[in-house]
Short mmCIF file of C-alpha atoms in Angstrom, two decimals:
data_model
loop_
_atom_site.label_atom_id
_atom_site.label_comp_id
_atom_site.label_asym_id
_atom_site.label_seq_id
_atom_site.Cartn_x
_atom_site.Cartn_y
_atom_site.Cartn_z
CA UNK A 7 -5.23 2.15 -15.27
CA UNK A 8 -5.50 -1.36 -13.94
CA UNK A 9 -8.52 -2.59 -12.06
CA UNK A 10 -8.33 -2.51 -8.28
CA UNK A 11 -10.31 -5.12 -6.44
CA UNK A 12 -7.72 -6.30 -3.93
CA UNK A 13 -4.72 -5.12 -1.91
CA UNK A 14 -2.47 -6.62 -4.58
CA UNK A 15 -4.23 -4.61 -7.30
CA UNK A 16 -3.99 -1.41 -5.24
CA UNK A 17 -0.26 -1.94 -4.73
CA UNK A 18 0.28 -2.71 -8.43
CA UNK A 19 -1.50 0.50 -9.44
CA UNK A 20 0.46 2.47 -6.85
CA UNK A 21 3.75 1.21 -8.29
CA UNK A 22 2.72 2.20 -11.81
CA UNK A 23 1.81 5.69 -10.62
CA UNK A 24 5.03 6.00 -8.62
CA UNK A 25 7.28 4.99 -11.51
CA UNK A 26 5.41 7.33 -13.90
CA UNK A 27 6.89 10.42 -12.22
CA UNK A 28 9.14 9.25 -9.41
CA UNK A 29 11.20 12.43 -9.25
CA UNK A 30 8.18 14.69 -8.70
CA UNK A 31 6.78 12.45 -5.94
CA UNK A 32 10.06 12.64 -4.06
CA UNK A 33 10.51 16.34 -4.81
CA UNK A 34 7.22 17.40 -3.23
CA UNK A 35 7.95 15.49 0.00
CA UNK A 36 11.48 16.86 0.08
CA UNK A 37 10.16 20.37 -0.61
CA UNK A 38 7.64 20.14 2.22
CA UNK A 39 10.34 18.98 4.66
CA UNK A 40 12.84 21.63 3.55
CA UNK A 41 10.33 24.49 3.73
CA UNK A 42 9.26 23.48 7.24
CA UNK A 43 12.85 23.01 8.42
CA UNK A 44 13.78 26.30 6.76
CA UNK A 45 11.22 28.16 8.86
CA UNK A 46 12.46 26.41 12.02
CA UNK A 47 16.13 27.13 11.32
CA UNK A 48 15.44 30.73 10.29
CA UNK A 49 13.55 31.28 13.53
CA UNK A 50 16.29 29.70 15.63
CA UNK A 51 19.01 31.72 13.88
CA UNK A 52 17.08 34.98 14.27
CA UNK A 53 16.48 34.40 17.97
CA UNK A 54 20.14 33.45 18.53
CA UNK A 55 21.41 36.58 16.75
CA UNK A 56 19.00 38.89 18.55
CA UNK A 57 19.83 37.29 21.88
CA UNK A 58 23.54 37.76 21.25
CA UNK A 59 23.52 41.34 19.93
CA UNK A 60 20.24 42.86 21.14
CA UNK A 61 20.39 41.50 24.70
CA UNK A 62 16.84 40.16 24.78
CA UNK A 63 14.96 40.01 28.05
CA UNK A 64 13.26 36.77 29.09
CA UNK A 65 9.91 38.20 28.00
CA UNK A 66 11.25 39.20 24.58
CA UNK A 67 12.83 35.77 24.15
CA UNK A 68 9.59 33.99 25.03
CA UNK A 69 7.57 36.23 22.69
CA UNK A 70 9.94 35.60 19.78
CA UNK A 71 9.97 31.86 20.45
CA UNK A 72 6.17 31.80 20.46
CA UNK A 73 6.02 33.88 17.27
CA UNK A 74 8.33 31.56 15.32
CA UNK A 75 6.56 28.47 16.70
CA UNK A 76 3.26 29.83 15.39
CA UNK A 77 4.93 30.76 12.09
CA UNK A 78 6.12 27.16 11.75
CA UNK A 79 2.62 25.83 12.41
CA UNK A 80 1.03 28.29 9.96
CA UNK A 81 3.53 27.15 7.35
CA UNK A 82 3.71 23.40 7.94
CA UNK A 83 -0.03 22.67 8.04
CA UNK A 84 -0.92 24.34 4.68
CA UNK A 85 2.18 22.73 3.13
CA UNK A 86 0.98 19.32 4.32
CA UNK A 87 -2.42 20.06 2.79
CA UNK A 88 -0.64 20.81 -0.47
CA UNK A 89 1.04 17.39 -0.32
CA UNK A 90 -2.41 15.81 0.06
CA UNK A 91 -3.70 17.77 -2.95
CA UNK A 92 -0.74 16.54 -4.98
CA UNK A 93 -1.22 12.86 -4.15
CA UNK A 94 -5.00 13.16 -4.63
CA UNK A 95 -4.32 14.33 -8.19
CA UNK A 96 -1.78 11.55 -8.75
CA UNK A 97 -4.18 8.84 -7.52
CA UNK A 98 -6.95 10.11 -9.82
CA UNK A 99 -4.80 10.40 -12.91
CA UNK A 100 -5.04 14.19 -12.91
CA UNK A 101 -2.12 16.36 -13.88
CA UNK A 102 -0.10 16.69 -10.69
CA UNK A 103 2.32 19.55 -10.22
CA UNK A 104 5.02 19.97 -7.58
CA UNK A 105 3.67 23.50 -7.10
CA UNK A 106 0.57 21.88 -5.58
CA UNK A 107 2.68 22.04 -2.42
CA UNK A 108 1.76 25.73 -2.12
CA UNK A 109 -1.86 25.26 -3.18
CA UNK A 110 -3.34 26.32 0.18
CA UNK A 111 -1.39 29.60 0.18
CA UNK A 112 -3.15 30.68 -3.00
CA UNK A 113 -6.63 29.69 -1.87
CA UNK A 114 -8.13 31.26 1.24
CA UNK A 115 -10.71 28.52 1.69
CA UNK A 116 -8.10 25.79 1.30
CA UNK A 117 -5.83 27.55 3.80
CA UNK A 118 -8.63 27.67 6.39
CA UNK A 119 -9.68 24.13 5.55
CA UNK A 120 -6.17 22.78 6.09
CA UNK A 121 -6.43 23.75 9.77
CA UNK A 122 -9.91 22.24 10.08
CA UNK A 123 -8.56 18.97 8.67
CA UNK A 124 -5.52 19.13 10.93
CA UNK A 125 -7.68 19.57 14.04
CA UNK A 126 -10.02 16.72 12.98
CA UNK A 127 -7.01 14.43 12.57
CA UNK A 128 -5.16 15.66 15.67
CA UNK A 129 -7.75 14.67 18.26
CA UNK A 130 -8.27 11.30 16.60
CA UNK A 131 -4.52 10.77 16.50
CA UNK A 132 -4.31 11.64 20.20
CA UNK A 133 -6.97 9.08 21.08
CA UNK A 134 -5.49 6.28 18.99
CA UNK A 135 -1.90 6.82 20.06
CA UNK A 136 -2.59 7.61 23.73
CA UNK A 137 -2.28 3.97 24.86
CA UNK A 138 0.83 3.21 22.70
CA UNK A 139 2.46 6.40 24.01
CA UNK A 140 1.76 5.40 27.60
CA UNK A 141 3.13 1.90 27.00
CA UNK A 142 6.27 3.32 25.40
CA UNK A 143 6.89 5.43 28.49
CA UNK A 144 6.23 2.53 30.85
CA UNK A 145 8.44 0.18 28.83
CA UNK A 146 11.36 2.60 28.88
CA UNK A 147 10.93 3.04 32.63
CA UNK A 148 10.75 -0.71 33.21
CA UNK A 149 13.75 -1.37 31.00
CA UNK A 150 16.14 1.22 32.38
CA UNK A 151 14.97 1.92 35.90
CA UNK A 152 13.68 -1.46 37.02
CA UNK A 153 16.21 -3.55 35.03
CA UNK A 154 13.29 -5.39 33.41
CA UNK A 155 14.58 -7.91 30.80
CA UNK A 156 18.03 -6.47 31.34
CA UNK A 157 20.06 -9.28 29.80
CA UNK A 158 23.14 -9.28 27.57
CA UNK A 159 24.28 -11.96 25.16
CA UNK A 160 27.86 -10.94 24.57
CA UNK A 161 27.59 -7.24 23.65
CA UNK A 162 23.98 -7.59 22.50
CA UNK A 163 21.23 -6.24 24.80
CA UNK A 164 18.43 -8.79 24.33
CA UNK A 165 16.04 -6.96 26.66
CA UNK A 166 16.36 -3.71 24.73
CA UNK A 167 15.86 -5.56 21.42
CA UNK A 168 12.70 -7.36 22.60
CA UNK A 169 11.15 -4.18 24.00
CA UNK A 170 12.06 -2.26 20.82
CA UNK A 171 10.38 -4.89 18.62
CA UNK A 172 7.30 -4.90 20.84
CA UNK A 173 7.01 -1.10 20.75
CA UNK A 174 7.58 -0.99 16.97
CA UNK A 175 4.77 -3.50 16.40
CA UNK A 176 2.50 -1.59 18.77
CA UNK A 177 3.07 1.76 17.09
CA UNK A 178 2.78 0.18 13.64
CA UNK A 179 -0.57 -1.38 14.61
CA UNK A 180 -1.81 2.00 15.85
CA UNK A 181 -0.72 3.66 12.61
CA UNK A 182 -2.40 0.98 10.50
CA UNK A 183 -5.67 1.77 12.30
CA UNK A 184 -5.16 5.54 11.95
CA UNK A 185 -4.66 5.06 8.19
CA UNK A 186 -8.44 4.61 7.87
CA UNK A 187 -8.68 8.41 7.89
CA UNK A 188 -7.03 8.63 4.47
CA UNK A 189 -10.53 8.25 3.04
CA UNK A 190 -11.65 11.34 4.98
CA UNK A 191 -8.55 13.26 3.85
CA UNK A 192 -9.32 12.25 0.26
CA UNK A 193 -12.87 13.59 0.50
CA UNK A 194 -11.77 16.76 2.28
CA UNK A 195 -9.30 17.58 -0.47
CA UNK A 196 -11.58 16.58 -3.34
CA UNK A 197 -14.43 18.94 -2.45
CA UNK A 198 -13.38 22.02 -0.54
CA UNK A 199 -16.92 23.35 -0.05
CA UNK A 200 -18.18 20.36 1.92
CA UNK A 201 -17.81 20.52 5.72
CA UNK A 202 -14.91 18.43 7.02
CA UNK A 203 -17.29 16.68 9.44
CA UNK A 204 -19.36 15.44 6.47
CA UNK A 205 -16.22 14.09 4.82
CA UNK A 206 -15.29 12.12 7.94
CA UNK A 207 -18.86 10.79 8.34
CA UNK A 208 -19.01 9.68 4.70
CA UNK A 209 -15.59 8.02 4.94
CA UNK A 210 -16.64 6.11 8.07
CA UNK A 211 -19.84 4.98 6.35
CA UNK A 212 -17.87 3.84 3.28
CA UNK A 213 -15.53 1.75 5.40
CA UNK A 214 -18.45 0.11 7.20
CA UNK A 215 -20.14 -0.72 3.88
CA UNK A 216 -17.15 -2.46 2.34
CA UNK A 217 -16.53 -4.62 5.42
CA UNK A 218 -12.78 -4.82 4.96
CA UNK A 219 -12.68 -5.07 1.17
CA UNK A 220 -10.74 -1.82 0.96
CA UNK A 221 -9.24 -1.98 4.44
CA UNK A 222 -6.47 0.54 4.99
CA UNK A 223 -5.13 -1.56 7.86
CA UNK A 224 -4.63 -4.55 5.54
CA UNK A 225 -2.98 -2.29 2.99
CA UNK A 226 -0.56 -0.83 5.53
CA UNK A 227 0.31 -4.25 6.98
CA UNK A 228 1.07 -5.51 3.48
CA UNK A 229 3.96 -3.02 3.45
CA UNK A 230 5.33 -4.22 6.80
CA UNK A 231 8.44 -5.96 5.44
CA UNK A 232 9.20 -3.01 3.16
CA UNK A 233 8.96 -0.61 6.11
CA UNK A 234 11.26 -2.77 8.24
CA UNK A 235 13.83 -2.85 5.42
CA UNK A 236 13.42 0.92 4.99
CA UNK A 237 14.13 1.53 8.67
CA UNK A 238 17.25 -0.64 8.42
CA UNK A 239 18.54 1.61 5.60
CA UNK A 240 18.59 4.51 8.08
CA UNK A 241 15.47 5.95 6.47
CA UNK A 242 16.97 6.45 2.99
CA UNK A 243 14.67 3.92 1.31
CA UNK A 244 11.79 5.30 3.39
CA UNK A 245 12.16 8.75 1.83
CA UNK A 246 13.06 7.71 -1.70
CA UNK A 247 10.55 4.90 -2.16
CA UNK A 248 8.36 3.70 0.71
CA UNK A 249 6.62 6.91 1.81
CA UNK A 250 5.62 8.15 -1.69
CA UNK A 251 4.53 4.62 -2.65
CA UNK A 252 2.35 4.23 0.44
CA UNK A 253 0.81 7.70 0.04
CA UNK A 254 -0.16 6.91 -3.53
CA UNK A 255 -1.53 3.51 -2.48
CA UNK A 256 -3.63 5.00 0.33
CA UNK A 257 -5.12 7.75 -1.84
CA UNK A 258 -5.78 5.28 -4.66
CA UNK A 259 -7.45 2.91 -2.19
CA UNK A 260 -9.61 5.81 -0.95
CA UNK A 261 -10.70 6.56 -4.53
CA UNK A 262 -11.79 2.94 -5.06
CA UNK A 263 -13.43 2.78 -1.64
CA UNK A 264 -15.76 5.65 -2.54
CA UNK A 265 -16.92 4.15 -5.86
CA UNK A 266 -20.37 3.08 -4.75
CA UNK A 267 -23.95 4.24 -5.37
CA UNK A 268 -24.81 3.51 -1.74
CA UNK A 269 -22.03 5.79 -0.53
CA UNK A 270 -23.03 8.49 -3.01
CA UNK A 271 -26.60 8.41 -1.70
CA UNK A 272 -25.37 8.69 1.88
CA UNK A 273 -23.18 11.62 0.86
CA UNK A 274 -26.14 13.32 -0.84
CA UNK A 275 -28.31 12.82 2.24
CA UNK A 276 -25.76 14.54 4.47
CA UNK A 277 -25.45 17.45 2.07
CA UNK A 278 -29.09 17.48 0.99
CA UNK A 279 -27.64 18.38 -2.39
CA UNK A 280 -26.01 16.41 -5.25
CA UNK A 281 -22.21 16.34 -5.03
CA UNK A 282 -20.02 18.19 -7.49
CA UNK A 283 -18.62 16.20 -10.39
CA UNK A 284 -15.17 16.44 -8.75
CA UNK A 285 -16.39 15.62 -5.25
CA UNK A 286 -14.50 12.36 -4.96
CA UNK A 287 -17.77 10.39 -4.96
CA UNK A 288 -18.50 8.42 -8.13
CA UNK A 289 -21.55 9.61 -9.99
#
């Protein structure tokens, strides 16, 4: 494994890890998407058939819709946790298996922990993306209802293009900031008997110690051109290359971020107990 002291080094290592088993990296993401969509489509088909032949009442319809919505949630969140387990193993040079996708379904603690992690990320996501979401809504209103920047050059809508670029940059900036929580995800996955709150506290402390040396925002922005090109390919490059590459890079960056005696001591102080050898904190 190459050294990793800069964004360039992180990206180089990520490419090596991606090319080592490209098919498996794509397969686990595809499997996660297909399993989730399978639950959604199965639920929709079941409701449609019952509504057609069983003459469901409004109450029955609402109950079935709620049931399948909950089933989707209880399937998608543990599957996403399995994806994190897989890429954690890849970033650390461990033997990664596509069956890691179902890891949380075979481990009661991991299944429960996947929802704790989801909740911890959800409220942070809501805070970070609240302003971009509001600005997206206001921009759409201004563009279409108030004719703001409504200007055509031939058949090209310049106003729509400018607003779209502005919103893309805004959302991308918000995501680059949210990416800082990959360190917390890394710790949560690496030691399943440590409270999720401790993992987030340790990750925040690690980021403050390094003062931008292992900045996730810088790492994400370094992929900006690649993401733009991926979007222009109607998402094909995004699925086949960009997403698995960036996931590996973020988990690898988290591993390097946590290689510090100072961070290990902080981690020990929160736990009041030495970390496990596979805790994600360097000994």
